mmCIF file of C-alpha atoms and ligand atoms in Angstrom:
data_model
loop_
_atom_site.group_PDB
_atom_site.id
_atom_site.type_symbol
_atom_site.label_atom_id
_atom_site.label_comp_id
_atom_site.label_asym_id
_atom_site.label_seq_id
_atom_site.Cartn_x
_atom_site.Cartn_y
_atom_site.Cartn_z
ATOM 1 C CA MET A 183 -0.846 133.850 344.411
ATOM 2 C CA SER A 184 -3.196 136.181 342.510
ATOM 3 C CA ARG A 185 -4.439 134.753 339.231
ATOM 4 C CA LEU A 186 -5.120 136.848 336.154
ATOM 5 C CA LYS A 187 -8.596 136.296 334.673
ATOM 6 C CA VAL A 188 -8.099 135.794 330.942
ATOM 7 C CA ILE A 189 -10.566 135.538 328.073
ATOM 8 C CA VAL A 190 -9.589 134.238 324.616
ATOM 9 C CA VAL A 191 -11.183 135.854 321.543
ATOM 10 C CA GLY A 192 -11.282 133.791 318.338
ATOM 11 C CA VAL A 193 -11.040 130.109 319.168
ATOM 12 C CA GLY A 194 -9.844 128.643 315.879
ATOM 13 C CA PHE A 195 -6.485 126.902 315.544
ATOM 14 C CA MET A 196 -4.415 129.438 317.497
ATOM 15 C CA GLY A 197 -7.030 130.576 320.021
ATOM 16 C CA LEU A 198 -7.542 127.021 321.257
ATOM 17 C CA LEU A 199 -3.797 126.694 321.837
ATOM 18 C CA HIS A 200 -3.740 130.016 323.713
ATOM 19 C CA ALA A 201 -6.658 128.875 325.847
ATOM 20 C CA ARG A 202 -4.831 125.666 326.731
ATOM 21 C CA ALA A 203 -1.657 127.648 327.496
ATOM 22 C CA VAL A 204 -3.651 129.846 329.919
ATOM 23 C CA GLN A 205 -5.184 126.789 331.574
ATOM 24 C CA GLY A 206 -1.688 125.367 332.135
ATOM 25 C CA LEU A 207 -0.551 128.406 334.154
ATOM 26 C CA ARG A 208 -0.910 128.724 337.923
ATOM 27 C CA SER A 209 -0.800 132.502 337.503
ATOM 28 C CA ALA A 210 -3.869 132.673 335.229
ATOM 29 C CA GLU A 211 -7.457 131.484 335.000
ATOM 30 C CA LEU A 212 -9.326 131.026 331.725
ATOM 31 C CA VAL A 213 -12.740 132.593 332.385
ATOM 32 C CA GLY A 214 -14.341 132.255 328.944
ATOM 33 C CA VAL A 215 -13.994 132.050 325.184
ATOM 34 C CA VAL A 216 -15.487 134.327 322.522
ATOM 35 C CA ASP A 217 -16.029 133.593 318.845
ATOM 36 C CA LEU A 218 -18.345 135.195 316.292
ATOM 37 C CA ASN A 219 -19.087 131.675 315.120
ATOM 38 C CA GLU A 220 -21.399 130.321 317.811
ATOM 39 C CA ASP A 221 -20.643 126.682 316.999
ATOM 40 C CA ALA A 222 -16.889 127.321 317.341
ATOM 41 C CA ALA A 223 -17.424 129.151 320.641
ATOM 42 C CA LYS A 224 -19.615 126.359 322.038
ATOM 43 C CA ALA A 225 -17.283 123.566 320.920
ATOM 44 C CA ALA A 226 -14.255 125.287 322.456
ATOM 45 C CA ALA A 227 -16.152 126.095 325.640
ATOM 46 C CA ALA A 228 -17.250 122.478 326.020
ATOM 47 C CA ALA A 229 -13.700 121.207 325.516
ATOM 48 C CA LEU A 230 -12.218 123.753 327.923
ATOM 49 C CA GLN A 231 -15.138 123.744 330.396
ATOM 50 C CA VAL A 232 -15.591 127.515 330.448
ATOM 51 C CA PRO A 233 -18.510 129.738 329.336
ATOM 52 C CA ALA A 234 -18.959 130.518 325.611
ATOM 53 C CA PHE A 235 -19.781 133.952 324.196
ATOM 54 C CA THR A 236 -20.309 135.486 320.776
ATOM 55 C CA ASP A 237 -20.197 139.066 322.081
ATOM 56 C CA LEU A 238 -16.934 140.292 323.607
ATOM 57 C CA ALA A 239 -18.343 143.240 325.588
ATOM 58 C CA ARG A 240 -20.900 140.939 327.214
ATOM 59 C CA ALA A 241 -18.222 138.334 327.909
ATOM 60 C CA ILE A 242 -16.051 140.894 329.685
ATOM 61 C CA ALA A 243 -18.972 142.159 331.770
ATOM 62 C CA GLU A 244 -20.111 138.666 332.774
ATOM 63 C CA THR A 245 -16.724 137.069 333.475
ATOM 64 C CA GLY A 246 -14.845 139.981 335.048
ATOM 65 C CA ALA A 247 -11.931 139.241 332.671
ATOM 66 C CA GLN A 248 -8.801 141.299 333.369
ATOM 67 C CA ALA A 249 -6.954 140.323 330.194
ATOM 68 C CA ALA A 250 -7.806 139.207 326.671
ATOM 69 C CA ILE A 251 -5.873 137.230 324.092
ATOM 70 C CA ILE A 252 -6.976 138.136 320.546
ATOM 71 C CA ALA A 253 -6.543 135.282 318.049
ATOM 72 C CA THR A 254 -8.959 136.321 315.299
ATOM 73 C CA PRO A 255 -7.779 136.325 311.651
ATOM 74 C CA ASP A 256 -5.055 138.834 310.666
ATOM 75 C CA PRO A 257 -7.312 141.656 309.346
ATOM 76 C CA SER A 258 -9.780 141.342 312.286
ATOM 77 C CA HIS A 259 -7.588 142.211 315.283
ATOM 78 C CA ARG A 260 -8.477 145.897 315.663
ATOM 79 C CA ARG A 261 -12.115 145.819 316.789
ATOM 80 C CA PRO A 262 -11.818 143.160 319.515
ATOM 81 C CA ALA A 263 -8.517 144.689 320.717
ATOM 82 C CA GLU A 264 -10.168 148.121 320.996
ATOM 83 C CA ILE A 265 -13.211 146.721 322.834
ATOM 84 C CA ALA A 266 -10.985 144.934 325.360
ATOM 85 C CA LEU A 267 -8.646 147.917 325.842
ATOM 86 C CA GLU A 268 -11.587 150.334 326.207
ATOM 87 C CA ALA A 269 -12.942 148.047 328.958
ATOM 88 C CA GLY A 270 -9.595 148.423 330.796
ATOM 89 C CA LEU A 271 -8.197 144.962 330.022
ATOM 90 C CA SER A 272 -4.580 144.083 329.258
ATOM 91 C CA VAL A 273 -4.373 142.605 325.780
ATOM 92 C CA LEU A 274 -2.129 140.130 323.957
ATOM 93 C CA VAL A 275 -2.758 140.333 320.191
ATOM 94 C CA GLU A 276 -1.562 137.561 317.884
ATOM 95 C CA LYS A 277 0.906 138.605 315.200
ATOM 96 C CA PRO A 278 0.597 140.639 313.055
ATOM 97 C CA LEU A 279 -0.749 143.286 315.465
ATOM 98 C CA ALA A 280 -2.707 144.508 312.409
ATOM 99 C CA THR A 281 -2.352 144.486 308.640
ATOM 100 C CA THR A 282 -2.345 148.273 308.228
ATOM 101 C CA VAL A 283 -0.284 150.908 310.023
ATOM 102 C CA GLU A 284 -3.544 152.785 310.663
ATOM 103 C CA ASP A 285 -5.069 149.821 312.557
ATOM 104 C CA ALA A 286 -1.838 149.200 314.503
ATOM 105 C CA GLU A 287 -1.719 152.848 315.572
ATOM 106 C CA ALA A 288 -5.418 152.820 316.525
ATOM 107 C CA ILE A 289 -4.892 149.761 318.763
ATOM 108 C CA THR A 290 -1.792 151.358 320.317
ATOM 109 C CA GLU A 291 -3.691 154.604 320.880
ATOM 110 C CA ALA A 292 -6.591 152.718 322.528
ATOM 111 C CA ALA A 293 -4.062 151.190 324.956
ATOM 112 C CA ARG A 294 -2.543 154.613 325.705
ATOM 113 C CA ARG A 295 -5.943 156.288 326.154
ATOM 114 C CA HIS A 296 -7.338 153.645 328.500
ATOM 115 C CA GLY A 297 -4.099 152.758 330.324
ATOM 116 C CA GLY A 298 -4.197 149.119 329.202
ATOM 117 C CA ARG A 299 -1.151 146.943 328.640
ATOM 118 C CA LEU A 300 -0.707 145.837 325.024
ATOM 119 C CA MET A 301 1.631 143.060 323.899
ATOM 120 C CA PRO A 302 1.950 141.884 320.283
ATOM 121 C CA GLY A 303 2.351 138.096 320.008
ATOM 122 C CA HIS A 304 5.663 137.792 318.194
ATOM 123 C CA MET A 305 6.224 134.263 319.468
ATOM 124 C CA LEU A 306 9.703 133.755 317.982
ATOM 125 C CA ARG A 307 11.051 136.326 320.469
ATOM 126 C CA PHE A 308 10.513 133.535 323.015
ATOM 127 C CA ASP A 309 12.575 131.005 321.056
ATOM 128 C CA ALA A 310 15.907 130.492 322.866
ATOM 129 C CA ARG A 311 17.727 130.213 319.509
ATOM 130 C CA TYR A 312 16.701 133.678 318.294
ATOM 131 C CA ALA A 313 17.082 135.218 321.747
ATOM 132 C CA GLN A 314 20.622 133.782 321.977
ATOM 133 C CA ALA A 315 21.462 134.953 318.461
ATOM 134 C CA ALA A 316 20.307 138.460 319.385
ATOM 135 C CA GLU A 317 22.531 138.340 322.505
ATOM 136 C CA VAL A 318 25.559 137.184 320.510
ATOM 137 C CA ILE A 319 25.113 139.931 317.905
ATOM 138 C CA ARG A 320 24.569 142.564 320.573
ATOM 139 C CA SER A 321 27.638 141.464 322.554
ATOM 140 C CA GLY A 322 29.778 142.413 319.544
ATOM 141 C CA GLN A 323 31.774 139.154 319.724
ATOM 142 C CA LEU A 324 31.163 138.548 315.988
ATOM 143 C CA GLY A 325 31.822 142.144 315.011
ATOM 144 C CA LYS A 326 29.361 144.344 313.154
ATOM 145 C CA ALA A 327 26.386 142.675 311.442
ATOM 146 C CA PHE A 328 26.542 142.902 307.658
ATOM 147 C CA LEU A 329 23.700 140.767 306.242
ATOM 148 C CA LEU A 330 20.699 138.996 307.839
ATOM 149 C CA THR A 331 18.888 136.271 305.917
ATOM 150 C CA ALA A 332 15.734 134.315 306.803
ATOM 151 C CA ARG A 333 13.853 131.599 304.986
ATOM 152 C CA HIS A 334 10.888 129.517 306.037
ATOM 153 C CA TRP A 335 9.069 126.930 303.898
ATOM 154 C CA SER A 336 5.812 125.316 304.910
ATOM 155 C CA THR A 337 3.108 123.143 303.352
ATOM 156 C CA ARG A 338 0.517 123.921 300.697
ATOM 157 C CA SER A 339 -2.148 122.472 303.009
ATOM 158 C CA LEU A 340 -1.407 125.243 305.511
ATOM 159 C CA GLY A 341 -1.933 127.737 302.667
ATOM 160 C CA ALA A 342 -5.245 126.035 301.833
ATOM 161 C CA ARG A 343 -6.343 126.543 305.475
ATOM 162 C CA VAL A 344 -5.234 130.146 306.045
ATOM 163 C CA GLY A 345 -4.783 131.604 302.532
ATOM 164 C CA HIS A 346 -8.278 133.133 302.393
ATOM 165 C CA THR A 347 -7.410 135.648 305.146
ATOM 166 C CA THR A 348 -3.619 135.962 304.867
ATOM 167 C CA SER A 349 -0.526 135.461 302.677
ATOM 168 C CA PRO A 350 3.061 134.214 303.154
ATOM 169 C CA LEU A 351 4.099 137.845 303.769
ATOM 170 C CA TRP A 352 1.610 138.410 306.603
ATOM 171 C CA HIS A 353 1.591 134.860 307.942
ATOM 172 C CA PHE A 354 5.335 134.106 307.950
ATOM 173 C CA ALA A 355 7.541 136.972 306.759
ATOM 174 C CA ILE A 356 6.134 139.310 309.434
ATOM 175 C CA HIS A 357 7.871 137.038 312.004
ATOM 176 C CA HIS A 358 11.173 137.365 310.148
ATOM 177 C CA ILE A 359 10.809 141.101 309.530
ATOM 178 C CA ASP A 360 10.396 141.559 313.291
ATOM 179 C CA LEU A 361 13.427 139.320 313.964
ATOM 180 C CA ILE A 362 15.569 141.153 311.399
ATOM 181 C CA GLN A 363 14.682 144.581 312.816
ATOM 182 C CA TRP A 364 15.171 143.358 316.403
ATOM 183 C CA ILE A 365 18.438 141.468 315.844
ATOM 184 C CA GLY A 366 19.717 144.013 313.282
ATOM 185 C CA GLY A 367 18.988 146.878 315.672
ATOM 186 C CA ALA A 368 17.315 149.161 313.082
ATOM 187 C CA SER A 369 14.244 149.452 310.849
ATOM 188 C CA ILE A 370 13.995 148.417 307.216
ATOM 189 C CA GLN A 371 14.734 151.556 305.224
ATOM 190 C CA SER A 372 15.042 150.563 301.588
ATOM 191 C CA ILE A 373 13.695 147.729 299.469
ATOM 192 C CA ASP A 374 15.687 146.476 296.502
ATOM 193 C CA GLY A 375 13.141 143.944 295.302
ATOM 194 C CA ALA A 376 10.116 141.909 296.354
ATOM 195 C CA GLN A 377 8.061 139.251 294.623
ATOM 196 C CA ALA A 378 4.762 137.559 295.492
ATOM 197 C CA LEU A 379 4.519 134.363 293.493
ATOM 198 C CA GLU A 380 1.379 132.195 293.307
ATOM 199 C CA SER A 381 0.608 129.015 291.412
ATOM 200 C CA ALA A 382 -2.720 127.581 290.342
ATOM 201 C CA GLY A 383 -1.766 124.450 292.304
ATOM 202 C CA GLY A 384 -1.779 126.322 295.623
ATOM 203 C CA SER A 385 1.908 127.174 296.070
ATOM 204 C CA SER A 386 2.587 130.707 297.235
ATOM 205 C CA ALA A 387 5.856 132.468 298.105
ATOM 206 C CA PHE A 388 7.103 135.892 299.128
ATOM 207 C CA LEU A 389 10.713 136.912 298.440
ATOM 208 C CA SER A 390 12.379 140.206 299.284
ATOM 209 C CA LEU A 391 15.681 141.945 299.880
ATOM 210 C CA GLY A 392 16.801 145.369 301.015
ATOM 211 C CA GLN A 393 18.620 147.300 303.714
ATOM 212 C CA LEU A 394 18.099 148.496 307.295
ATOM 213 C CA SER A 395 18.679 152.152 308.197
ATOM 214 C CA ASN A 396 22.060 151.220 309.761
ATOM 215 C CA GLY A 397 23.223 149.743 306.444
ATOM 216 C CA VAL A 398 22.716 146.052 307.331
ATOM 217 C CA GLY A 399 21.378 144.090 304.344
ATOM 218 C CA PHE A 400 18.485 141.620 304.613
ATOM 219 C CA GLN A 401 16.873 138.876 302.569
ATOM 220 C CA VAL A 402 13.615 137.027 303.369
ATOM 221 C CA SER A 403 12.096 134.054 301.506
ATOM 222 C CA THR A 404 8.956 132.346 302.806
ATOM 223 C CA GLY A 405 5.961 130.465 301.537
ATOM 224 C CA TRP A 406 3.739 127.434 301.385
ATOM 225 C CA THR A 407 5.105 125.257 298.615
ATOM 226 C CA LEU A 408 5.584 121.795 300.149
ATOM 227 C CA PRO A 409 3.571 118.579 300.230
ATOM 228 C CA ASP A 410 2.430 117.314 303.644
ATOM 229 C CA THR A 411 4.906 114.459 303.451
ATOM 230 C CA GLY A 412 7.653 116.703 304.810
ATOM 231 C CA GLY A 413 10.435 119.133 304.141
ATOM 232 C CA ARG A 414 9.380 122.100 306.267
ATOM 233 C CA SER A 415 12.481 124.111 307.057
ATOM 234 C CA THR A 416 13.670 127.311 308.653
ATOM 235 C CA GLU A 417 17.044 129.002 308.489
ATOM 236 C CA PHE A 418 18.207 132.313 309.883
ATOM 237 C CA GLU A 419 21.728 133.649 309.399
ATOM 238 C CA ALA A 420 23.501 136.748 310.619
ATOM 239 C CA HIS A 421 26.686 137.361 308.649
ATOM 240 C CA CYS A 422 28.979 139.645 310.621
ATOM 241 C CA GLU A 423 32.421 141.138 310.007
ATOM 242 C CA GLY A 424 33.982 138.646 312.437
ATOM 243 C CA GLY A 425 31.875 135.535 311.788
ATOM 244 C CA VAL A 426 28.409 134.147 311.235
ATOM 245 C CA ILE A 427 25.642 132.823 313.464
ATOM 246 C CA ARG A 428 23.177 130.339 311.940
ATOM 247 C CA ILE A 429 19.904 128.891 313.197
ATOM 248 C CA THR A 430 18.646 125.949 311.217
ATOM 249 C CA PHE A 431 15.798 123.610 312.056
ATOM 250 C CA ALA A 432 12.691 121.849 310.856
ATOM 251 C CA PRO A 433 9.776 123.923 312.256
ATOM 252 C CA GLY A 434 8.339 120.954 314.122
ATOM 253 C CA GLY A 435 11.604 120.811 316.014
ATOM 254 C CA GLY A 436 13.054 117.950 313.986
ATOM 255 C CA LEU A 437 10.585 115.295 315.182
ATOM 256 C CA THR A 438 9.121 113.174 312.374
ATOM 257 C CA SER A 439 6.954 110.052 312.523
ATOM 258 C CA TRP A 440 6.495 107.689 309.560
ATOM 259 C CA ASN A 441 3.789 105.171 308.828
ATOM 260 C CA SER A 442 3.639 102.861 305.825
ATOM 261 C CA GLU A 443 2.348 105.702 303.608
ATOM 262 C CA ARG A 444 4.154 108.845 304.644
ATOM 263 C CA GLY A 445 6.239 110.812 307.094
ATOM 264 C CA GLN A 446 4.682 113.483 309.288
ATOM 265 C CA GLU A 447 6.348 116.200 311.322
ATOM 266 C CA VAL A 448 5.264 116.217 314.965
ATOM 267 C CA GLU A 449 5.215 119.593 316.702
ATOM 268 C CA ALA A 450 7.933 119.637 319.355
ATOM 269 C CA THR A 451 8.852 123.330 319.604
ATOM 270 C CA ALA A 452 6.039 125.837 319.201
ATOM 271 C CA TRP A 453 3.146 124.175 321.083
ATOM 272 C CA PRO A 454 3.870 120.534 321.987
ATOM 273 C CA THR A 455 1.768 118.773 324.591
ATOM 274 C CA ILE A 456 3.991 117.216 327.253
ATOM 275 C CA TYR A 457 2.436 115.117 330.062
ATOM 276 C CA GLY A 458 -0.960 116.574 329.166
ATOM 277 C CA ARG A 459 0.133 120.227 329.376
ATOM 278 C CA LEU A 460 0.722 122.675 326.517
ATOM 279 C CA GLU A 461 4.410 123.655 326.489
ATOM 280 C CA GLY A 462 6.855 125.344 324.114
ATOM 281 C CA LEU A 463 7.165 128.859 322.731
ATOM 282 C CA LEU A 464 3.466 129.666 322.977
ATOM 283 C CA ARG A 465 3.306 128.799 326.674
ATOM 284 C CA ARG A 466 6.443 130.909 327.283
ATOM 285 C CA GLU A 467 4.855 133.852 325.457
ATOM 286 C CA VAL A 468 1.534 133.595 327.340
ATOM 287 C CA GLU A 469 3.320 133.141 330.684
ATOM 288 C CA HIS A 470 5.459 136.222 329.996
ATOM 289 C CA PHE A 471 2.330 138.244 329.179
ATOM 290 C CA VAL A 472 0.445 137.094 332.302
ATOM 291 C CA GLU A 473 3.380 137.559 334.692
ATOM 292 C CA ALA A 474 4.344 140.969 333.266
ATOM 293 C CA VAL A 475 0.718 142.131 333.697
ATOM 294 C CA LEU A 476 0.579 140.824 337.277
ATOM 295 C CA ASP A 477 4.001 142.294 338.147
ATOM 296 C CA GLY A 478 3.637 145.552 336.184
ATOM 297 C CA ALA A 479 6.869 144.627 334.331
ATOM 298 C CA ASP A 480 7.796 145.552 330.747
ATOM 299 C CA PHE A 481 6.892 143.276 327.836
ATOM 300 C CA VAL A 482 9.786 142.067 325.699
ATOM 301 C CA VAL A 483 7.815 142.934 322.537
ATOM 302 C CA THR A 484 6.358 146.431 322.266
ATOM 303 C CA PRO A 485 3.532 147.828 320.109
ATOM 304 C CA GLN A 486 6.186 150.087 318.532
ATOM 305 C CA ASP A 487 8.198 147.011 317.447
ATOM 306 C CA ALA A 488 5.078 145.427 315.958
ATOM 307 C CA THR A 489 4.067 148.641 314.174
ATOM 308 C CA ALA A 490 7.570 148.975 312.717
ATOM 309 C CA ALA A 491 7.249 145.415 311.368
ATOM 310 C CA ILE A 492 3.836 146.262 309.867
ATOM 311 C CA ARG A 493 5.204 149.459 308.288
ATOM 312 C CA ALA A 494 7.984 147.390 306.653
ATOM 313 C CA ALA A 495 5.552 144.641 305.567
ATOM 314 C CA VAL A 496 3.191 147.176 303.970
ATOM 315 C CA ALA A 497 6.137 148.753 302.100
ATOM 316 C CA LEU A 498 7.336 145.312 300.969
ATOM 317 C CA GLU A 499 3.828 144.377 299.811
ATOM 318 C CA GLN A 500 3.496 147.620 297.852
ATOM 319 C CA ALA A 501 6.955 147.149 296.301
ATOM 320 C CA SER A 502 6.324 143.550 295.350
ATOM 321 C CA ILE A 503 5.920 142.337 291.817
ATOM 322 C CA ARG A 504 3.009 139.863 291.739
ATOM 323 C CA ARG A 505 3.413 136.887 289.468
ATOM 324 C CA ALA A 506 1.100 133.956 288.766
ATOM 325 C CA VAL A 507 2.367 130.562 287.667
ATOM 326 C CA PRO A 508 -0.302 128.733 285.637
HETATM 327 N N1 NAD B 129 2.235 132.767 316.355
HETATM 328 C C1 NAD B 129 2.111 131.898 315.390
HETATM 329 O O1 NAD B 129 3.024 131.157 315.072
HETATM 330 C C2 NAD B 129 0.794 131.802 314.676
HETATM 331 C C3 NAD B 129 0.450 130.610 314.003
HETATM 332 C C4 NAD B 129 -0.797 130.548 313.382
HETATM 333 C C5 NAD B 129 -1.654 131.645 313.416
HETATM 334 N N2 NAD B 129 -1.275 132.790 314.059
HETATM 335 C C6 NAD B 129 -2.158 133.972 314.085
HETATM 336 O O2 NAD B 129 -3.273 133.699 314.915
HETATM 337 C C7 NAD B 129 -4.436 134.373 314.409
HETATM 338 C C8 NAD B 129 -5.561 133.356 314.234
HETATM 339 O O3 NAD B 129 -5.172 132.403 313.256
HETATM 340 P P1 NAD B 129 -5.896 130.969 313.185
HETATM 341 O O4 NAD B 129 -5.096 130.163 312.236
HETATM 342 O O5 NAD B 129 -6.159 130.468 314.560
HETATM 343 O O6 NAD B 129 -7.301 131.377 312.518
HETATM 344 P P2 NAD B 129 -8.623 130.512 312.469
HETATM 345 O O7 NAD B 129 -9.324 130.909 311.218
HETATM 346 O O8 NAD B 129 -8.328 129.062 312.718
HETATM 347 O O9 NAD B 129 -9.481 131.028 313.729
HETATM 348 C C9 NAD B 129 -9.971 132.327 313.833
HETATM 349 C C10 NAD B 129 -11.257 132.301 314.657
HETATM 350 O O10 NAD B 129 -11.642 133.654 314.928
HETATM 351 C C11 NAD B 129 -13.059 133.755 314.781
HETATM 352 N N3 NAD B 129 -13.366 135.172 314.533
HETATM 353 C C12 NAD B 129 -13.220 135.874 313.380
HETATM 354 N N4 NAD B 129 -13.500 137.185 313.582
HETATM 355 C C13 NAD B 129 -13.829 137.306 314.900
HETATM 356 C C14 NAD B 129 -14.187 138.404 315.724
HETATM 357 N N5 NAD B 129 -14.254 139.654 315.264
HETATM 358 N N6 NAD B 129 -14.469 138.163 317.035
HETATM 359 C C15 NAD B 129 -14.414 136.887 317.538
HETATM 360 N N7 NAD B 129 -14.063 135.811 316.795
HETATM 361 C C16 NAD B 129 -13.761 136.012 315.507
HETATM 362 C C17 NAD B 129 -13.395 132.800 313.657
HETATM 363 O O11 NAD B 129 -14.764 132.424 313.698
HETATM 364 C C18 NAD B 129 -12.432 131.642 313.948
HETATM 365 O O12 NAD B 129 -13.022 130.674 314.799
HETATM 366 C C19 NAD B 129 -4.002 135.050 313.106
HETATM 367 O O13 NAD B 129 -3.708 136.409 313.347
HETATM 368 C C20 NAD B 129 -2.734 134.293 312.707
HETATM 369 O O14 NAD B 129 -1.798 135.047 311.946
HETATM 370 C C21 NAD B 129 -0.089 132.866 314.702
#
């Protein structure tokens, strides 16, 4: 079996998980890690037993990488994606593909110009619940969709970790915007209201509602507002003329452990470790990327889908009323 040589760029929280996902595949080989922060690169390289680099072009030349996974912060996806695509690599870019339509189009154009494969990492497309919901809606068994709603609440400590480079809109709602456009079968066309709410205590939320071009209504509420003791939740509903389909779960997958001081959600869905190997949605996404590159097959998420989500997110951000809570 031929193995795809993969390099991971940006080995913070997500990049390390991607690297472990690659190492768990028989169809791929992790050939190196790249991070602008030399200490981060070296620590990841030591843990994963692969070479460390701070310069992507050099890493590609020295490792012979055929594919790159970009897991740098949201606004820093374009440059490494362009370098990898220009070098002829296939590229998986973490969501959001970019935070401006201009950057998303530049990355897509780099892929077109250099013939590289480009897959945006919209991981929830690999969640059986959303994939099944999309199938049910598409089959027509519930009649025409009328209203799609999504909400996702996470912890303030997550906001403290990622809030300097992103926001609930770009960190969470971009997932739901992509799901709504995918499951609803059309792009967001009009926005009836949007609010970005921030508190001095570290809570932050993004709320919005509007309509897709086929008339389907949507509502999205996300944010980091919760203590670490628990309560994370996700719900997605598609109200149709002939019924409703609802996905509801705690993001960890409903697995909680308690000690004498507090409860803690244990990750059981997105990237759990089972018998020493990284499993879950992230592994499914990385495996799909690697196998589609090796087989020359289509990706289930396209750069056009990701750019449509970015276009909608930019419009929602511009339309939003920003409010601070002292
Ligand atoms: N799919 C999901 O559910 C999910 C979850 C969390 C994060 N993410 C996405 O993953 C990406 C990374 O998030 P994170 O939480 O791991 O961030 P992070 O801050 O933990 O790690 C980012 C790393 O990238 C490095 N870096 C920054 N610019 C770089 C560059 N130009 N070249 C090389 N390295 C660079 C930083 O030094 C850091 O080590 C973001 O786009 C985020 O939205 C996705």
